[in-house]
């Protein structure tokens, strides 16, 4: 079901956490909400779920305005970061809990719970006590429990952060396959850039309580809307410079552009530098750091500007050598300079 | 590695205190068996217990103490839990401080409160008169100094309801803001979330608070002394009367009564532990 | 938040029930005449206050002995509590579960039996009917609470800071005073506050173990309550409760100040 958040503002203990935030998730979509810790991701989830009340703004699910509904009537389920299984119930009773709240009889709900436990690849775990489950198993029980509620909207709050790295990949695949199967509109909160890019249909970037950009993973990564967004994803260097008479000049770089005059920053990715025998750019090797599968090299232009570039394997040159490069910026991304002030 | 010897040295004062406490219980039990060398009594005997158990006054005193302890502890557990739940839901605020007041007020002062408030010329009776419910003090129900021990129970409640709330608050608040929240998120109304998740998981604290206040009221002296009837007396008051008997050879009889209070408390605590163990293991097992 | 209205009313009622007797105590202690069925005293007087401050049994010596006893009991219970807490929280040794039981023991024994039994035990030690004996029994009564509070804070702090201090060259005693003690101060203060209040309110133990020779405010109060003069009983109860709450508030303020001091960068 489609989620629409309009002009939402939330304050906690007198501090503004979210300001005038608008965001949409299409029906059946998996939207990643990405941002550094403390940017208001969890606050946004809790507000959508009705645990926190907004100062102003509206939240709509499908055609219904749910801004003032109590949490238990929203049909919005959070998979909490700290899992929150009920310790006095078995795994099956936990999964059956939302059905029990809806008045489903004991036999029927336990049958349904067993089916859902199969779905999350925990067959026969129904009678197990929560205390006897491992971290990954608990996470999967919680996932089954959230699905049992048949949510109109599923909110995943950093669901993989408590898991070991090897379990994390399994869980991601499980969540993706369940999403393909149930097509529940899902918001995945994470601070892991790779996870957000790899799992979602669209990525919403949240900084300091405001949405910075919301687009497909490719667009968000390759065409960051703001300098902050570019900085957050990394993998690019921002080269400050100036456009005058249709030419951008910054450091050693000069490019013909069609921009009004003014100060700009050019987003330079390391793959744009191509080693070439007779390339126009002569860069001196400042530092070589061998890292096993790759070697990180710092290059300096004549004016002292530094660039990073990684080469596969080891490199045949040393610190002090001068190499020649071509620069292929393709469709370049510029940020007006005022913005970063 | 920290040394074991240091640990035992640190524990020396506690061991001294514990030895003294055990010696205290031992002395009561020895004398209750009629062994008081100072009075020339050296033969252990159960006669004093037999005498105590043959006296109907003992059983009426036991009845009073059990009644007061059970009624006050049960009501305090229920109302204290409700108070705690309200504090968790609304947020503690100034009330979180205020509930500590009755815990700090000593029992003797609580007894005075009961006299000023509940006696037939107390404030409640005056309010009843002002509202036209009664026309003279004698019509107000007699709560103090009566065999029903109503005033004693109410005085205990004034102290114990806040105690239960205070004792349970930290655990219940912790459960409520994580698992209670999760239950509501999964479709439980606030009341059902409380009944199915928060309350069962708060039971360990509530149950412990119940045992503490039950045993305290069972062995308590001041409130039944100051608010209770002349007859029947509460067990500790009855025992103290025997203890104060001018004839020192009556001492073993008094000690038998104290011995009975001690043994009954221990037996009830053990029984309670056995009864609640299954319940609590289920709740605590997963944590 | 209209739905919380019912709960707020319930909390308001509870607050009223807690405060009503306290207000009643103040009214009675200043009332000269308050006859049935008046809702407020007809006339006021300073008679009871004069009696309390300058009368035959004025409050000052009682206040002095109660406060001295409470202060000493608080200091001793906290000291023993600290030692026990260190052993229980930072060391591993055979018989450790017994420490928990030993700490709780005075709570598990019914108060009246405890008092009579301790009196018998102290008779053998020659401490019965003395101030030292009463102090000892007050310390024992407060000890379970002190141990519980201090074990919590000691365990929460752990031994890490002292290990760090030791690595940096501080001896064990120096390490404790320089590093752990400041962190434990709020716990120490709340243990002292608790122990003081408990000692201050002891009635039956003081009565039995003191054998009538040790006079405290709590002991003096009971005959007034048993007597018929409600105003006089109220004024003594007010002085008693007020001084106890005053000490409690003082400790709370100290704890608050200390914690705020730590928060400052």
XYZ file of C-alpha atoms in Angstrom, chain A residues 46 49 51 71-72 76-78 80 82 84-89 93 97-98 100-101 129 131 145-146 149, chain B residues 177-190 192-193 196-198 200-201 282-283 285-287:
52
model
C 8.376 5.332 15.163
C 4.157 3.432 13.357
C 4.665 5.280 18.725
C -0.342 2.159 16.901
C -2.348 -1.041 17.172
C 2.206 -0.721 10.333
C 4.680 -3.196 11.795
C 8.246 -2.450 12.847
C 12.853 -3.535 15.839
C 16.692 -5.061 19.289
C 11.955 -7.728 21.060
C 10.667 -11.284 21.125
C 8.403 -11.901 24.129
C 10.520 -14.022 26.480
C 7.561 -15.672 28.215
C 6.232 -17.182 24.983
C 3.365 -18.166 20.388
C 0.709 -13.102 18.794
C -0.641 -10.720 16.117
C -4.271 -13.746 18.730
C -4.792 -9.984 18.922
C 11.753 -21.067 24.042
C 15.999 -17.945 25.315
C 5.958 -12.537 13.598
C 5.925 -9.274 11.642
C 0.479 -9.347 11.353
C 8.995 0.753 26.512
C 10.443 -2.186 24.580
C 8.217 -5.279 24.585
C 4.969 -3.453 25.413
C 5.661 -1.113 22.520
C 6.353 -4.086 20.243
C 3.041 -5.699 21.262
C 1.092 -2.553 20.383
C 2.978 -2.384 17.115
C 1.776 -5.922 16.364
C -1.862 -4.974 16.870
C -2.467 -5.207 20.630
C -4.504 -2.411 22.223
C -2.724 -0.676 25.129
C -4.124 -6.012 25.932
C -0.447 -5.199 25.499
C -0.461 -10.121 27.718
C 3.096 -8.791 27.769
C 3.982 -6.063 30.276
C 3.370 -11.124 33.000
C 6.938 -9.924 32.524
C 8.426 -19.418 32.677
C 8.652 -15.645 32.692
C 13.432 -18.337 31.307
C 13.758 -16.412 28.097
C 15.598 -13.400 29.409
